[in-house]
Coordinates of C-alpha atoms in Angstrom, one line a residue:
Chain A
X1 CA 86.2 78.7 68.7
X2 CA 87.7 81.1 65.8
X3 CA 86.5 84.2 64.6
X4 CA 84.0 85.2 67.6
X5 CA 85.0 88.4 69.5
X6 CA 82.9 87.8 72.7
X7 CA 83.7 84.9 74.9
X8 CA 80.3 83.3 75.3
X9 CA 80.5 83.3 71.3
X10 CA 83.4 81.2 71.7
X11 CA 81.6 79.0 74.1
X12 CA 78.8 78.7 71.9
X13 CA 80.5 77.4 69.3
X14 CA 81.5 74.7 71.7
X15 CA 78.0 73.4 72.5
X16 CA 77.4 69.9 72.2
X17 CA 81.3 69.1 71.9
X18 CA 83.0 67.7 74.6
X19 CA 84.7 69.9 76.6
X20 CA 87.3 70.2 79.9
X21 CA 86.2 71.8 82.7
X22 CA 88.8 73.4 85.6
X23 CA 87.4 74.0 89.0
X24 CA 88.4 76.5 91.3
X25 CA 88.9 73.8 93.9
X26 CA 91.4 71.9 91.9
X27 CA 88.3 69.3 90.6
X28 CA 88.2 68.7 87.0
X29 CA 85.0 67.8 84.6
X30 CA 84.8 66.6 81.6
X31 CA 81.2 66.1 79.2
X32 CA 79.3 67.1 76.7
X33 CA 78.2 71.1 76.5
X34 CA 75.1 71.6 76.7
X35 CA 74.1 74.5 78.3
X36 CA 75.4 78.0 80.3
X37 CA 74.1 81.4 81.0
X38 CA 75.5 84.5 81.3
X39 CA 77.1 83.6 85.0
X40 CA 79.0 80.7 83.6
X41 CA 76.5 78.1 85.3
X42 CA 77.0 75.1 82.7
X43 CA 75.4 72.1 82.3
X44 CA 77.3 69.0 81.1
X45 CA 76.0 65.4 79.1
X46 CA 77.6 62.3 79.6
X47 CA 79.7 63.9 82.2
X48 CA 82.8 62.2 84.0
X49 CA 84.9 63.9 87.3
X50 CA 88.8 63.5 87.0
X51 CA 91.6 63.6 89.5
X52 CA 94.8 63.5 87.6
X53 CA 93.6 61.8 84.5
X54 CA 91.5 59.2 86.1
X55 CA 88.0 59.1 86.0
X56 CA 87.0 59.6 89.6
X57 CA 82.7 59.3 89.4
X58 CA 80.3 58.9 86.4
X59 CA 77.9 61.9 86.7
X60 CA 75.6 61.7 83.7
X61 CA 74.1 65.0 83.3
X62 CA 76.0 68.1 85.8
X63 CA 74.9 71.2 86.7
X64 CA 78.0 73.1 87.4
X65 CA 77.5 77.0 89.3
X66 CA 79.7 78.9 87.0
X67 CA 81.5 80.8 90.2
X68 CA 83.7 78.1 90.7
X69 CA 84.8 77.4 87.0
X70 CA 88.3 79.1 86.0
X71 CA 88.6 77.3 82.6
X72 CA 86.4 75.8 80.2
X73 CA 88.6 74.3 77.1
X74 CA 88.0 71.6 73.6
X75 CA 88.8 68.3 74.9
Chain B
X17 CA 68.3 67.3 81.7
X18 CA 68.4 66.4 77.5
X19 CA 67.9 68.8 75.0
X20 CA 67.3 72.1 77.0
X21 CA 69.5 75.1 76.3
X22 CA 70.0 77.4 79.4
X23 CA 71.2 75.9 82.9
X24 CA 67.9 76.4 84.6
X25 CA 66.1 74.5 82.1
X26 CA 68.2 71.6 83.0
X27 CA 67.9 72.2 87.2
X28 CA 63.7 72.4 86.3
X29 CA 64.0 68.7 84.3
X30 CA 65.6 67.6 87.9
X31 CA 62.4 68.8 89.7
X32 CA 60.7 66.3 92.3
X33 CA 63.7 63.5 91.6
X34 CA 66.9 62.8 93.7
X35 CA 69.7 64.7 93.1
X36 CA 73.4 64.9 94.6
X37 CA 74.9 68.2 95.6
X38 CA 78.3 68.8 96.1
X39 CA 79.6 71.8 98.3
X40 CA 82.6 74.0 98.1
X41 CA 83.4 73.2 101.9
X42 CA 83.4 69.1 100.9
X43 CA 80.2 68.3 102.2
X44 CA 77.4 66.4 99.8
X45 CA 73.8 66.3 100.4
X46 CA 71.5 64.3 98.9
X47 CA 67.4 64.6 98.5
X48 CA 64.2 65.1 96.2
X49 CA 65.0 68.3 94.2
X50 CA 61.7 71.0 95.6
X51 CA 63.3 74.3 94.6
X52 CA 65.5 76.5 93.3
X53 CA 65.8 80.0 92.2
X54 CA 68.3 82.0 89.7
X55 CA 70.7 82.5 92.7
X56 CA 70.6 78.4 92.7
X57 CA 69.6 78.3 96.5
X58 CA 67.9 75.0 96.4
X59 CA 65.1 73.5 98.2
X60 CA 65.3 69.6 98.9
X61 CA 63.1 67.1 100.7
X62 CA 63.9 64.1 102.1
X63 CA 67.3 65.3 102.8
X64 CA 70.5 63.6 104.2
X65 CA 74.0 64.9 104.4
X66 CA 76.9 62.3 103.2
X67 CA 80.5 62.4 104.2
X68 CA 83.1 60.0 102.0
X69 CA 79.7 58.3 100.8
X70 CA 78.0 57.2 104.2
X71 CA 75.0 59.5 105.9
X72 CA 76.3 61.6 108.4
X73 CA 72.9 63.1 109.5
X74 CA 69.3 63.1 107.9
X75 CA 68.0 66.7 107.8
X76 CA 64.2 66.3 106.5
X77 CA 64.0 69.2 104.4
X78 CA 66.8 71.8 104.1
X79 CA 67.2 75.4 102.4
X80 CA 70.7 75.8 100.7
X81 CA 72.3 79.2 100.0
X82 CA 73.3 79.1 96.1
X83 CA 76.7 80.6 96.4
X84 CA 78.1 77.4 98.3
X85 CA 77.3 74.9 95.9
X86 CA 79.2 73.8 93.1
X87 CA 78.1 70.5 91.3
X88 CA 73.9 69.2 91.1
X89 CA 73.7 65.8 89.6
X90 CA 70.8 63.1 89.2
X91 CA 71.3 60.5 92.2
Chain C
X15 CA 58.3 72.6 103.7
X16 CA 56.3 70.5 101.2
X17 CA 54.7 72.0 98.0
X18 CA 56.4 75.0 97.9
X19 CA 57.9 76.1 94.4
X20 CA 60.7 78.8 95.0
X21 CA 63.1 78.8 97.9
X22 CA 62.1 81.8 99.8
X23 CA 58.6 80.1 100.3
X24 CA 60.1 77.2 101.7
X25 CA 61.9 79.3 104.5
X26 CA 58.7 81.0 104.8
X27 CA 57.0 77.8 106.0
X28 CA 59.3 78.0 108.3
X29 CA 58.9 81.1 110.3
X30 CA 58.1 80.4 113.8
X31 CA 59.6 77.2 113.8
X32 CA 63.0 76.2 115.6
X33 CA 65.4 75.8 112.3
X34 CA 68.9 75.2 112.3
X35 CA 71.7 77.2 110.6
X36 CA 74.6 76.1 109.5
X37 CA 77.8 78.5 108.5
X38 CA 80.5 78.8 106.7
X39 CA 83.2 78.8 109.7
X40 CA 81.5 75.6 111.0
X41 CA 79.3 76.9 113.8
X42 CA 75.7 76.3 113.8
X43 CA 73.1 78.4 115.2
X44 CA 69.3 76.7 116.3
X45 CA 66.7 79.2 117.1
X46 CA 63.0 79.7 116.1
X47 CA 63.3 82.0 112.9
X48 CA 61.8 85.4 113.3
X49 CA 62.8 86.7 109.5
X50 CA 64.5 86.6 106.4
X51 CA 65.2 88.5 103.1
X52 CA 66.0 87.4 99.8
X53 CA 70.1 87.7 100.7
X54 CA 68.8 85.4 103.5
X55 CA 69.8 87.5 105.7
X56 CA 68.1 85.7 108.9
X57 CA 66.7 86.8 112.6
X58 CA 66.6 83.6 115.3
X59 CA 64.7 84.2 118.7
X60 CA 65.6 82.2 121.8
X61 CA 68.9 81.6 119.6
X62 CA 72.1 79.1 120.9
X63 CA 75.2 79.1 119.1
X64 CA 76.3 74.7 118.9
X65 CA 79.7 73.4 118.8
X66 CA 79.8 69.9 118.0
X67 CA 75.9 69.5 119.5
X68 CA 76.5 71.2 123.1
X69 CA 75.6 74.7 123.7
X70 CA 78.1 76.9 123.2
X71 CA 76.5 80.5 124.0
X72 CA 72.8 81.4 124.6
X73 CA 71.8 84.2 122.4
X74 CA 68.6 85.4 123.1
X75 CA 68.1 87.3 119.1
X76 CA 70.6 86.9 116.9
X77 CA 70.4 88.7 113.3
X78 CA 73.1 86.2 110.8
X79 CA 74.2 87.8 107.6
X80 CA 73.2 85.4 104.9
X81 CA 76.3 85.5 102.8
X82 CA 77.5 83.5 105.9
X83 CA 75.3 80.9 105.7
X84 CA 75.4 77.1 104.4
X85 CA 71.9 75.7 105.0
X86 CA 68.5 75.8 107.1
X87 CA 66.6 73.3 108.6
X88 CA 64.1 72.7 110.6
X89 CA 65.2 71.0 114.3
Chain D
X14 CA 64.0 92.2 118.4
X15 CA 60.2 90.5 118.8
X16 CA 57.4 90.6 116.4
X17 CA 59.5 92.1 113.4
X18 CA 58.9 90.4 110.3
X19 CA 62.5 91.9 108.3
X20 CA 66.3 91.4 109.4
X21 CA 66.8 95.2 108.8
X22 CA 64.1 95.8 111.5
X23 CA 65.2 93.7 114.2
X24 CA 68.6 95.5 113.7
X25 CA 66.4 99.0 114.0
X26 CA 65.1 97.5 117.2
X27 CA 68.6 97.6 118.9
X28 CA 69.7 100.9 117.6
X29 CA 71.2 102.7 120.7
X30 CA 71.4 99.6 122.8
X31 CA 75.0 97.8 123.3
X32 CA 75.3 94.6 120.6
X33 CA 78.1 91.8 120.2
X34 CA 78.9 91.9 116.3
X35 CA 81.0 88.6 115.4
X36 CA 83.2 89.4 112.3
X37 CA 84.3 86.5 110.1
X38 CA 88.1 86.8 111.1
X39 CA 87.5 85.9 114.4
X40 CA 87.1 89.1 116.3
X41 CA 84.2 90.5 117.9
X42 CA 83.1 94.4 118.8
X43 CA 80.7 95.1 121.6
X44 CA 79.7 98.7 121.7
X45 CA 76.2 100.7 121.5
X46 CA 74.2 100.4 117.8
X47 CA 74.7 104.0 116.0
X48 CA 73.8 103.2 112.1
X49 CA 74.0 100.6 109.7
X50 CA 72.9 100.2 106.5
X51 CA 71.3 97.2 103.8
X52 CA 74.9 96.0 103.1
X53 CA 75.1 95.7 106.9
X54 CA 77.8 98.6 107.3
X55 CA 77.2 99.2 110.6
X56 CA 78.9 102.3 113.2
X57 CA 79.2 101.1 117.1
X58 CA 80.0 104.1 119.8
X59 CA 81.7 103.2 123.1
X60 CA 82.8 100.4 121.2
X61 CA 85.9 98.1 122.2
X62 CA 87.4 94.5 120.5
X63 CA 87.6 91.9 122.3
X64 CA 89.6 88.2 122.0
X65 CA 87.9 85.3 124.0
X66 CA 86.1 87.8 126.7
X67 CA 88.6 90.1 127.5
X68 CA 89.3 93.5 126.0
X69 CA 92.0 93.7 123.1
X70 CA 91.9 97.4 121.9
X71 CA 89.0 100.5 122.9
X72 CA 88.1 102.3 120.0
X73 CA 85.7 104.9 120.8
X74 CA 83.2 105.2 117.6
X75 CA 84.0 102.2 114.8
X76 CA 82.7 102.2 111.6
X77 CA 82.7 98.2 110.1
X78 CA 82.6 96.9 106.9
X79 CA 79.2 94.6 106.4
X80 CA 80.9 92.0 104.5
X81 CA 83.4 91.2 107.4
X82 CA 80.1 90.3 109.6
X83 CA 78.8 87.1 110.5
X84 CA 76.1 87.9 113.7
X85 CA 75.1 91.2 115.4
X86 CA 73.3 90.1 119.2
X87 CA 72.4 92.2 122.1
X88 CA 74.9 92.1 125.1
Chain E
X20 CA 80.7 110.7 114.9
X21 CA 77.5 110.8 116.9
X22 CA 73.8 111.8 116.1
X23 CA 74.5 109.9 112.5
X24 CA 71.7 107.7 111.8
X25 CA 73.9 106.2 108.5
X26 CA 77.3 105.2 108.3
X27 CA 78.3 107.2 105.7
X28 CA 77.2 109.5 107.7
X29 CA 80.1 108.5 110.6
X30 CA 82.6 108.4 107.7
X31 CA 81.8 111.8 106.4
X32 CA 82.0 113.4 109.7
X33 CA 85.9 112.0 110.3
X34 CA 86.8 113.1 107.0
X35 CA 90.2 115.4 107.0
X36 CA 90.5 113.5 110.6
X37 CA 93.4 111.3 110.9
X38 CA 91.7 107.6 111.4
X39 CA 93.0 104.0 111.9
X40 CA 92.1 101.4 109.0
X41 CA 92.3 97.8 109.7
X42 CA 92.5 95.9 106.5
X43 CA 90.9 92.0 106.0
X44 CA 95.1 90.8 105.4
X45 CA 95.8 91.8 109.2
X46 CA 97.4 95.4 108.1
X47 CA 97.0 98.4 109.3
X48 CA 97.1 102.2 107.6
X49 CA 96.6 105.7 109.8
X50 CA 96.4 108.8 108.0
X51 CA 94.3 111.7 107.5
X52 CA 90.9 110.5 105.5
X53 CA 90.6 112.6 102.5
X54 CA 87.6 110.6 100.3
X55 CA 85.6 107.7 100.7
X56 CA 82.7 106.4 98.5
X57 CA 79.9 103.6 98.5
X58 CA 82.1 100.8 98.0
X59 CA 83.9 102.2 101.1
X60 CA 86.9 102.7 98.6
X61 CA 89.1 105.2 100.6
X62 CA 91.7 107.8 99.9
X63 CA 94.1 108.9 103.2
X64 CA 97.0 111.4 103.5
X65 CA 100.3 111.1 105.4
X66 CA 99.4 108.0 105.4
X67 CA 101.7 105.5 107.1
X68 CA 101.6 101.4 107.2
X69 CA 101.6 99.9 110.9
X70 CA 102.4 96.2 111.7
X71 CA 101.7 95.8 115.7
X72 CA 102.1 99.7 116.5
X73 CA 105.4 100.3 114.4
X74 CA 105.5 102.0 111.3
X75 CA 106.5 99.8 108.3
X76 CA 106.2 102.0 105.5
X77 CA 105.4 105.7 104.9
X78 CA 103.1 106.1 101.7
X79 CA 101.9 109.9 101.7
X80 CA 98.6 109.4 99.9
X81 CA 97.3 106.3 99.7
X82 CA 94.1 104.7 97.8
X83 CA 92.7 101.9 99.3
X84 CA 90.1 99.1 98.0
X85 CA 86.7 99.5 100.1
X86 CA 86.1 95.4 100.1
X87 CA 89.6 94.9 101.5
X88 CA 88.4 96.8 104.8
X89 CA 87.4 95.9 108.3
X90 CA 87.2 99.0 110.5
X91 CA 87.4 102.4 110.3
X92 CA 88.5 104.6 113.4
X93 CA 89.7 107.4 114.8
X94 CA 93.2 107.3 115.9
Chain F
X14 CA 96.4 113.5 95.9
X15 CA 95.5 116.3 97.4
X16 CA 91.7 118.5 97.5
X17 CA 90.2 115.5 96.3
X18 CA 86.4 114.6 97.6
X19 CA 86.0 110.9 95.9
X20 CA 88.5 108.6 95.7
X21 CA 88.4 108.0 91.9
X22 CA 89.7 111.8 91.9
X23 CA 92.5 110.7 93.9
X24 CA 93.6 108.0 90.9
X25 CA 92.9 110.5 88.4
X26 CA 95.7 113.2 89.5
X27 CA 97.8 109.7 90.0
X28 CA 97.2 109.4 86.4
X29 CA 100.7 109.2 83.9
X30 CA 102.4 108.8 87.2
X31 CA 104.6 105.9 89.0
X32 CA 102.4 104.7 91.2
X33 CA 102.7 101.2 93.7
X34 CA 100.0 98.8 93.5
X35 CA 100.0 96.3 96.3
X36 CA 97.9 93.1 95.7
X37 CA 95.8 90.5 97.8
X38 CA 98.4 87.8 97.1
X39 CA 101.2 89.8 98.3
X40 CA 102.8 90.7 94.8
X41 CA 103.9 94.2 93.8
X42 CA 103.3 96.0 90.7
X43 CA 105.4 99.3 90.1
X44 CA 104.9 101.4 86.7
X45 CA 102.7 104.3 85.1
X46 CA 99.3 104.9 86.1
X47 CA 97.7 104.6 82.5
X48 CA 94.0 104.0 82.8
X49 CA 91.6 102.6 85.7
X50 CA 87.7 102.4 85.9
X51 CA 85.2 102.2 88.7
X52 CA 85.9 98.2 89.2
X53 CA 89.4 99.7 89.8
X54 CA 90.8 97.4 86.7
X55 CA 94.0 99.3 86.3
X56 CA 96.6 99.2 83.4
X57 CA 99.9 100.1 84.2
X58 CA 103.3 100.7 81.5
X59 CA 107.0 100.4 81.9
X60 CA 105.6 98.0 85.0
X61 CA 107.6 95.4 86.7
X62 CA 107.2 93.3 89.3
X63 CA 108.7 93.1 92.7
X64 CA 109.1 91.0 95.5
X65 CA 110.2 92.3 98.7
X66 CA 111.7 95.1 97.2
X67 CA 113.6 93.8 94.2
X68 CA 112.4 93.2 90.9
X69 CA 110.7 90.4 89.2
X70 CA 109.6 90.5 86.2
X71 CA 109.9 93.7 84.0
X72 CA 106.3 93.3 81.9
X73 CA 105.8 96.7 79.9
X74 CA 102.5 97.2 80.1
X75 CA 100.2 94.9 82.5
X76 CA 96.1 95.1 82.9
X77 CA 95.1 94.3 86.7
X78 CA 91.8 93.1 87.3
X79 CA 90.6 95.2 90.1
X80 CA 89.5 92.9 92.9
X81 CA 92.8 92.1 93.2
X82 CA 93.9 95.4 94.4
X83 CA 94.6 96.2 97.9
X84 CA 96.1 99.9 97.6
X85 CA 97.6 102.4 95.1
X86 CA 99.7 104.9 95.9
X87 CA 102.8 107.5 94.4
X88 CA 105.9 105.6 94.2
Chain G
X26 CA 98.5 99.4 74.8
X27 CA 100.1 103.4 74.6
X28 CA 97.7 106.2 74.6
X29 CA 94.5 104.5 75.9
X30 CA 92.4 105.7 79.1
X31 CA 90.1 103.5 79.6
X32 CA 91.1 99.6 81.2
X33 CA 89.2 97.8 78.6
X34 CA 90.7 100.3 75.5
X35 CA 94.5 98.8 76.5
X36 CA 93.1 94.9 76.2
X37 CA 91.4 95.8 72.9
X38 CA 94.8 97.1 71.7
X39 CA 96.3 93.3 72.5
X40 CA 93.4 91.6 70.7
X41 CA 95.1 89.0 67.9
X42 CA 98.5 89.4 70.1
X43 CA 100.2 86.8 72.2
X44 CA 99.1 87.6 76.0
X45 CA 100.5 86.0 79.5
X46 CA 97.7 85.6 81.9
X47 CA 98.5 85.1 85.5
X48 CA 95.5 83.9 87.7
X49 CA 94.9 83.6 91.0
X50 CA 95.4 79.8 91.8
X51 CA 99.1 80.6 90.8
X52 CA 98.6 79.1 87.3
X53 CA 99.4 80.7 84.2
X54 CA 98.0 80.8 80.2
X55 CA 99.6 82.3 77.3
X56 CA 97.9 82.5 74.1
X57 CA 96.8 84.9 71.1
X58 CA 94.0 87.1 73.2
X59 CA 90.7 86.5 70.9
X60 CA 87.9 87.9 73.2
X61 CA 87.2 89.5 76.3
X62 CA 84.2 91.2 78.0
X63 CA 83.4 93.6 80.5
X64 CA 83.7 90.7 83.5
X65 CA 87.3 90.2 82.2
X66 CA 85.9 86.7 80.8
X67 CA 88.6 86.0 78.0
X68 CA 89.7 83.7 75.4
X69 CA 93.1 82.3 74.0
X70 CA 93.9 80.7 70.9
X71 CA 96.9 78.5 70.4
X72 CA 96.8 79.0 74.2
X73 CA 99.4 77.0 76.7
X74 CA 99.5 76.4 80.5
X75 CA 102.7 77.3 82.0
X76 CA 104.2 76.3 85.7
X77 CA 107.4 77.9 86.7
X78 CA 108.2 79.0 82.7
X79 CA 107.4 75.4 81.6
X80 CA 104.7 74.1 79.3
X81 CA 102.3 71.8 81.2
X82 CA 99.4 71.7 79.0
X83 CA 98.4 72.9 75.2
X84 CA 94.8 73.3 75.4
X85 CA 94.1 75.2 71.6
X86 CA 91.4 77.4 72.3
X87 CA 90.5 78.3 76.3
X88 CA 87.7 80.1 77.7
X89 CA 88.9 81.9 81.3
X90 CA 86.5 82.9 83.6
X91 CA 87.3 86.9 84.6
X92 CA 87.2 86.6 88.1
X93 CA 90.0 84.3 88.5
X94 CA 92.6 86.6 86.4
X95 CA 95.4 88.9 88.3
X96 CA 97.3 90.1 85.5
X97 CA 96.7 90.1 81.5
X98 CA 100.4 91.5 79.4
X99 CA 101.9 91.1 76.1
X100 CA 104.0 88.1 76.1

């Protein structure tokens, strides 16, 4: 995520890496990026939920509303 | 939901199978994916809400209003 | 509700028809539904407001602001 | 409110008759319909507050914000 | 603020009227309304902060954020 | 403040002034009114914050994302 | 951040700096400020979460979704 000077930029560069999602509600995701829009709406691969480090429930593919995100970050 | 690269792409792959939806007031409904629209109020068929994984009350269809979900998954 | 592609027609299937609404705070509304708009904004006729499935207040019309609102369905 | 197909005109319907408005906080104004608007900013005359029935404050005219509403009724 | 078939239209006819504004966080400002836009964002002068009828603070002018409103009155 | 018809006026003969800036979660923010825009994003310098009355933090200068903002007015 | 009058202006001037950024869950980030848009979206390199002054997580690079910032100032 160097160099870019927009922040989807930087979240482009992070597609198909696995990435660290933060929830608003205190929920935590973790997957593969592949996809988001403009809202934030993001769509994880091989995606996991996590409650303080443990895996919680294997989700497979996620679509995630990008409202309730607060961070997305390089696992 | 492989190999598409906006959100809604992924969310028209779900189309006509099961899918788990998780709200930001706790509650989880699960049903055949029928609609959905930019907003991501969903349409889904065959509905039934879940509380702690066991069906709380079977709805039929049911319209719900984008801004309260947070998570769509493959059942 | 069946064959419908796009949310709004869904609810449009639905006009006439006893639905019921449920909000945000937890109460629930059941009423035939007289209209809608695309904020789902929503107009019930012979409307009762439910608390825990007894009648809590007859109604008669109600109009419910659809940034209030969780999910329709049909009774 | 009958035989209106839009929210907005079954409000227009009740314009200059006395309406319950329910706001999300828990309160509720009952005073006659003057003027509202599409974001549901709405002006009540000979309006009052009231807490579980009984009257809490009399206001005269009250202008109210439309995102603080959850249900406008007749009395 | 009668005849006004907007709400704007109400505001616009307390302006340079002192008026009571009950804010979404349970406070309460009074003060002479200056300016008010779309957003209902509001300007007031001699302003004064009330917490259950008594004055808590004295602000002179004061700009408050439309979406952190309830109710606008006159005193 | 004064003579003003919108409230964005109002901020604008604020400007290079100390102003108060309370916020949704309760904090404070005292300092010179530097720049704002129509989201009411506001950047303050020499700020500090306070908490009931007594200082914080000292931060210098300090961006506040509008929607935060509950009201602005002349220290 | 000295001289600017426009919101957006001061953050461009603390591009490439080191930048706290206090949210609205309570949780703070600090980090070199690489990008930000109009929606206040941002990202940090070399970027840290911090509870109470104390590191509780080095993420690298973190994308921060706008609507969940309060404050953005120079380290």
């Amino acid at each position: 995520m160097e160099e870019s000077s927009r922040p989807l930029d930087a979240l482009n560069e992070a597609r198909n890496k696995r990435v660290i999602i933060d929830l608003k509600n205190g929920h935590q995701y973790v997957g593969k990026l592949k996809a988001f829009d403009i809202h934030i709406n993001t769509v994880l691969d091989e995606a996991e939920e996590r409650e303080e480090g443990e895996v919680k429930r294997k989700l497979g593919t996620v679509f995630i509303r990008g409202d309730t995100i607060i961070t997305i970050s390089p696992e």
